[in-house]
Structures are given as structure tokens and as C-alpha cells.
């Protein structure tokens, strides 16, 4: 499983900087059950999405955007920070309020089922259900809006016969592709849009 995340944005022109390839030290895997627990809350998922789409924000600007009070958001922001999903913006150290941004280059994976406790599996299941609701809504939007999307909506469905190791290799290759095209709102050119990307595999029988 990987977080965030259609088709990848088009490559930048040669005259522009290449998409942030996520330097090796910036790419890290998050698989600690305690960190994953920080994600299993609908408001925290909204916070992460807003930061990923709109860029750095304070608790005040987030409260205005999401219709929440700053005290509630400050608590949830601290939980996301402790999980390693958001961080301070170092370029704004003298601001009267903390500016937050989503941590780039995270490969969020859960531990194997047999390595988690019953409680951790329950948290993972709750997170899956929240994501499922979102993905169903995205599939509906894709079906209804693809014809008018002017090429922004792309998708593919396929079937192959793979070993378990090959499924893992495909998944890892997909994550490498995501890293190749990764770019935050601060780095995006004027004609870029935030694009949601999804992939999953499951046995056909």
C-alpha cells in the first residue's frame, strides 16, 4: 500500500527544472503501526490532502479552509507531525504562527498482516474503509467527467498472470515512477494541476 496519490503529470520542458526526483535521503518508508494510526482519522486525511494540494499553511488558514477551530486542528497537526507526515517550513522560521507542509518522498506501507496486533489490524482496516469511500467517489467522478476532462483524466485496466514476487516488483516500479514525477505545489509550473493517482492489484479469481 502506498499513500498518495489519473495519469502522471506531463514531464516538464527541458528549459524548466526536472520534477523533484526526491533525493534518496528524502525518500523514506513509513511502516510503523503507531505512525499509521495517526492517519486513521478523517480530519487528518483532509489536512494532508489540503497541504498536498494547496501547499504550506498555518493552523489559522487550515481552520478557515476546512471549517474547523484552530484548537482542534493544532491537536491533529501535532499527531501528524509525530507520525512523520508533516513538518515545519524552514523558510518561515520567524513567523508568529507555525507553517506546516506535507513531508515529501514518503512511501507509506503497512507491516505484514501477521506482524500486526489485533488492534493495529483494526486501525489499518479503518484507514482502508476511509480510503475506499474516497476511491469510490473518485471512480464516479472519473466515469462522469472523463469526456469533458480535455485529457486530464487518464486510466487503464489490464490483466496479467504474475507471481507474488512479480506483483511486488510491479508495485515497486510504480512507486519509482511516482517518485520520478513527484512535485509539490511550491515547485509546480503555472499550467500544472494537482492530479490524484491510484493503483491496486488483486487476484482475478
Short mmCIF file of C-alpha atoms in Angstrom, two decimals:
data_model
loop_
_atom_site.label_atom_id
_atom_site.label_comp_id
_atom_site.label_asym_id
_atom_site.label_seq_id
_atom_site.Cartn_x
_atom_site.Cartn_y
_atom_site.Cartn_z
CA UNK A 1 0.00 0.00 0.00
CA UNK A 2 1.23 3.43 -0.80
CA UNK A 3 -0.19 6.79 0.10
CA UNK A 4 -0.86 9.42 -2.16
CA UNK A 5 -1.81 9.80 -4.66
CA UNK A 6 -5.40 9.58 -13.35
CA UNK A 7 -2.21 9.75 -15.03
CA UNK A 8 1.12 11.28 -14.07
CA UNK A 9 1.65 14.91 -14.99
CA UNK A 10 3.45 15.55 -18.26
CA UNK A 11 7.24 15.92 -17.97
CA UNK A 12 8.47 19.48 -17.55
CA UNK A 13 10.02 21.16 -20.60
CA UNK A 14 13.78 20.86 -20.91
CA UNK A 15 14.24 24.53 -20.03
CA UNK A 16 12.48 24.06 -16.68
CA UNK A 17 13.85 22.16 -13.71
CA UNK A 18 13.03 18.46 -13.85
CA UNK A 19 10.31 17.26 -11.45
CA UNK A 20 11.71 16.80 -7.98
CA UNK A 21 13.20 13.32 -8.17
CA UNK A 22 13.08 13.08 -4.40
CA UNK A 23 16.68 12.78 -3.35
CA UNK A 24 17.47 9.47 -1.76
CA UNK A 25 17.61 10.97 1.70
CA UNK A 26 14.11 12.44 1.20
CA UNK A 27 12.55 9.12 0.23
CA UNK A 28 11.79 7.01 3.25
CA UNK A 29 9.41 4.23 4.05
CA UNK A 30 6.90 4.66 6.87
CA UNK A 31 5.62 1.36 8.21
CA UNK A 32 5.43 1.93 11.96
CA UNK A 33 1.91 0.97 13.16
CA UNK A 34 1.91 3.95 15.53
CA UNK A 35 2.61 6.28 12.62
CA UNK A 36 -0.10 4.66 10.51
CA UNK A 37 -2.54 5.16 13.39
CA UNK A 38 -2.00 8.90 13.01
CA UNK A 39 -3.52 8.64 9.52
CA UNK A 40 -6.66 6.80 10.59
CA UNK A 41 -8.76 9.88 11.16
CA UNK A 42 -10.87 11.63 8.50
CA UNK A 43 -9.82 15.14 9.54
CA UNK A 44 -6.13 14.26 9.39
CA UNK A 45 -6.59 12.85 5.90
CA UNK A 46 -8.28 16.14 4.92
CA UNK A 47 -5.39 18.10 6.41
CA UNK A 48 -2.83 16.10 4.46
CA UNK A 49 -4.81 16.46 1.25
CA UNK A 50 -5.14 20.23 1.69
CA UNK A 51 -1.40 20.65 2.33
CA UNK A 52 -0.54 18.44 -0.65
CA UNK A 53 -2.88 20.32 -2.99
CA UNK A 54 -2.54 23.91 -1.77
CA UNK A 55 0.91 23.98 -0.19
CA UNK A 56 2.11 25.22 3.21
CA UNK A 57 -0.43 26.63 5.65
CA UNK A 58 -0.88 27.65 9.27
CA UNK A 59 -3.48 26.26 11.63
CA UNK A 60 -5.42 29.50 11.13
CA UNK A 61 -5.55 29.22 7.33
CA UNK A 62 -6.33 25.50 7.59
CA UNK A 63 -9.17 26.22 10.01
CA UNK A 64 -10.67 28.70 7.57
CA UNK A 65 -10.33 26.30 4.65
CA UNK A 66 -11.75 23.26 6.45
CA UNK A 67 -14.30 24.94 8.70
CA UNK A 68 -12.68 23.75 11.94
CA UNK A 69 -11.41 25.59 15.00
CA UNK A 70 -7.70 26.15 15.42
CA UNK A 71 -7.52 24.27 18.74
CA UNK A 72 -8.85 21.08 17.16
CA UNK A 73 -6.56 21.44 14.16
CA UNK A 74 -3.49 22.10 16.31
CA UNK A 75 -4.04 18.76 18.07
CA UNK A 76 -4.39 16.85 14.81
CA UNK A 77 -1.43 18.65 13.25
CA UNK A 78 0.73 17.56 16.18
CA UNK A 79 -0.40 13.97 15.67
CA UNK A 80 0.55 14.13 12.01
CA UNK A 81 3.89 15.68 12.91
CA UNK A 82 4.65 12.93 15.42
CA UNK A 83 3.83 10.36 12.74
CA UNK A 84 6.32 12.00 10.36
CA UNK A 85 3.73 13.12 7.79
CA UNK A 86 4.05 16.91 8.10
CA UNK A 87 6.86 19.27 9.09
CA UNK A 88 7.69 22.91 9.75
CA UNK A 89 8.51 25.11 6.77
CA UNK A 90 12.14 26.11 7.44
CA UNK A 91 11.94 29.13 5.13
CA UNK A 92 9.47 30.79 7.52
CA UNK A 93 11.17 30.48 10.93
CA UNK A 94 10.22 33.95 12.15
CA UNK A 95 6.50 33.72 11.50
CA UNK A 96 4.25 34.28 14.51
CA UNK A 97 2.46 31.05 13.58
CA UNK A 98 3.91 27.70 12.61
CA UNK A 99 3.73 26.98 8.90
CA UNK A 100 3.18 23.35 8.02
CA UNK A 101 3.82 21.38 4.86
CA UNK A 102 3.39 17.75 3.87
CA UNK A 103 6.62 15.74 4.05
CA UNK A 104 7.74 14.85 0.56
CA UNK A 105 9.01 11.46 -0.53
CA UNK A 106 7.14 9.23 1.89
CA UNK A 107 6.45 5.64 0.89
CA UNK A 108 3.75 4.68 3.38
CA UNK A 109 3.42 0.92 3.77
CA UNK A 110 1.77 -1.14 6.44
CA UNK A 111 3.53 -4.06 8.11
CA UNK A 112 2.56 -7.57 7.02
CA UNK A 113 -0.74 -8.73 8.49
CA UNK A 114 0.96 -11.40 10.62
CA UNK A 115 3.28 -8.76 12.12
CA UNK A 116 0.46 -6.55 13.42
CA UNK A 117 -1.54 -6.91 16.60
CA UNK A 118 -5.32 -7.19 16.51
CA UNK A 119 -5.56 -3.52 17.44
CA UNK A 120 -3.17 -2.49 14.66
CA UNK A 121 -5.11 -4.55 12.13
CA UNK A 122 -8.28 -2.80 13.27
CA UNK A 123 -6.62 0.59 12.68
CA UNK A 124 -5.45 -0.50 9.23
CA UNK A 125 -8.96 -1.67 8.40
CA UNK A 126 -10.47 1.64 9.49
CA UNK A 127 -7.98 3.52 7.32
CA UNK A 128 -8.82 1.28 4.37
CA UNK A 129 -12.53 1.96 4.76
CA UNK A 130 -11.95 5.71 4.78
CA UNK A 131 -9.83 5.46 1.66
CA UNK A 132 -12.36 3.16 -0.01
CA UNK A 133 -15.10 5.75 0.36
CA UNK A 134 -12.85 8.34 -1.28
CA UNK A 135 -11.80 6.00 -4.08
CA UNK A 136 -15.41 5.10 -4.91
CA UNK A 137 -16.18 8.80 -5.23
CA UNK A 138 -13.11 9.29 -7.44
CA UNK A 139 -14.22 6.39 -9.69
CA UNK A 140 -17.64 8.00 -10.03
CA UNK A 141 -16.07 11.35 -10.95
CA UNK A 142 -13.82 9.62 -13.48
CA UNK A 143 -16.76 7.86 -15.14
CA UNK A 144 -18.88 11.00 -15.32
CA UNK A 145 -16.19 13.53 -16.21
CA UNK A 146 -13.69 11.81 -18.47
CA UNK A 147 -15.30 13.01 -21.70
CA UNK A 148 -15.05 16.66 -20.68
CA UNK A 149 -11.66 16.45 -18.98
CA UNK A 150 -9.65 17.63 -22.02
CA UNK A 151 -7.17 14.82 -21.50
CA UNK A 152 -6.59 15.40 -17.78
CA UNK A 153 -8.32 12.14 -16.82
CA UNK A 154 -6.49 9.02 -17.95
CA UNK A 155 -6.82 5.43 -16.85
CA UNK A 156 -6.01 1.84 -17.72
CA UNK A 157 -7.29 -1.60 -16.76
CA UNK A 158 -5.46 -4.79 -17.57
CA UNK A 159 -4.94 -8.43 -16.60
CA UNK A 160 -1.78 -10.46 -16.43
CA UNK A 161 -0.54 -13.69 -14.84
CA UNK A 162 2.04 -12.79 -12.23
CA UNK A 163 3.82 -14.41 -9.33
CA UNK A 164 3.64 -12.76 -5.92
CA UNK A 165 7.21 -11.53 -6.37
CA UNK A 166 6.29 -10.01 -9.74
CA UNK A 167 3.32 -8.17 -8.19
CA UNK A 168 5.72 -6.73 -5.63
CA UNK A 169 8.18 -5.78 -8.39
CA UNK A 170 5.37 -4.07 -10.33
CA UNK A 171 4.36 -2.15 -7.21
CA UNK A 172 7.93 -1.04 -6.55
CA UNK A 173 8.30 0.07 -10.19
CA UNK A 174 5.10 2.10 -9.82
CA UNK A 175 6.50 3.81 -6.70
CA UNK A 176 9.68 4.64 -8.64
CA UNK A 177 7.52 6.18 -11.37
CA UNK A 178 5.66 8.25 -8.78
CA UNK A 179 8.98 9.49 -7.41
CA UNK A 180 10.12 10.41 -10.91
CA UNK A 181 7.10 12.66 -11.43
CA UNK A 182 6.71 13.85 -7.85
CA UNK A 183 6.24 17.57 -7.45
CA UNK A 184 4.68 19.70 -4.74
CA UNK A 185 2.56 22.83 -5.25
CA UNK A 186 5.53 25.07 -4.47
CA UNK A 187 7.51 23.56 -7.38
CA UNK A 188 4.72 23.24 -9.94
CA UNK A 189 4.66 25.31 -13.16
CA UNK A 190 1.64 27.56 -13.80
CA UNK A 191 -0.08 25.04 -16.09
CA UNK A 192 0.12 22.14 -13.60
CA UNK A 193 -2.86 20.81 -11.66
CA UNK A 194 -2.96 18.56 -8.59
CA UNK A 195 -3.59 15.08 -10.02
CA UNK A 196 -4.84 12.14 -7.95
CA UNK A 197 -3.13 8.83 -8.76
CA UNK A 198 -4.27 5.35 -7.75
CA UNK A 199 -3.28 1.78 -8.46
CA UNK A 200 -4.13 -1.58 -6.92
CA UNK A 201 -3.84 -5.23 -7.83
CA UNK A 202 -5.90 -8.22 -6.74
CA UNK A 203 -6.29 -11.82 -7.93
CA UNK A 204 -8.96 -12.22 -10.62
CA UNK A 205 -10.33 -15.42 -9.07
#
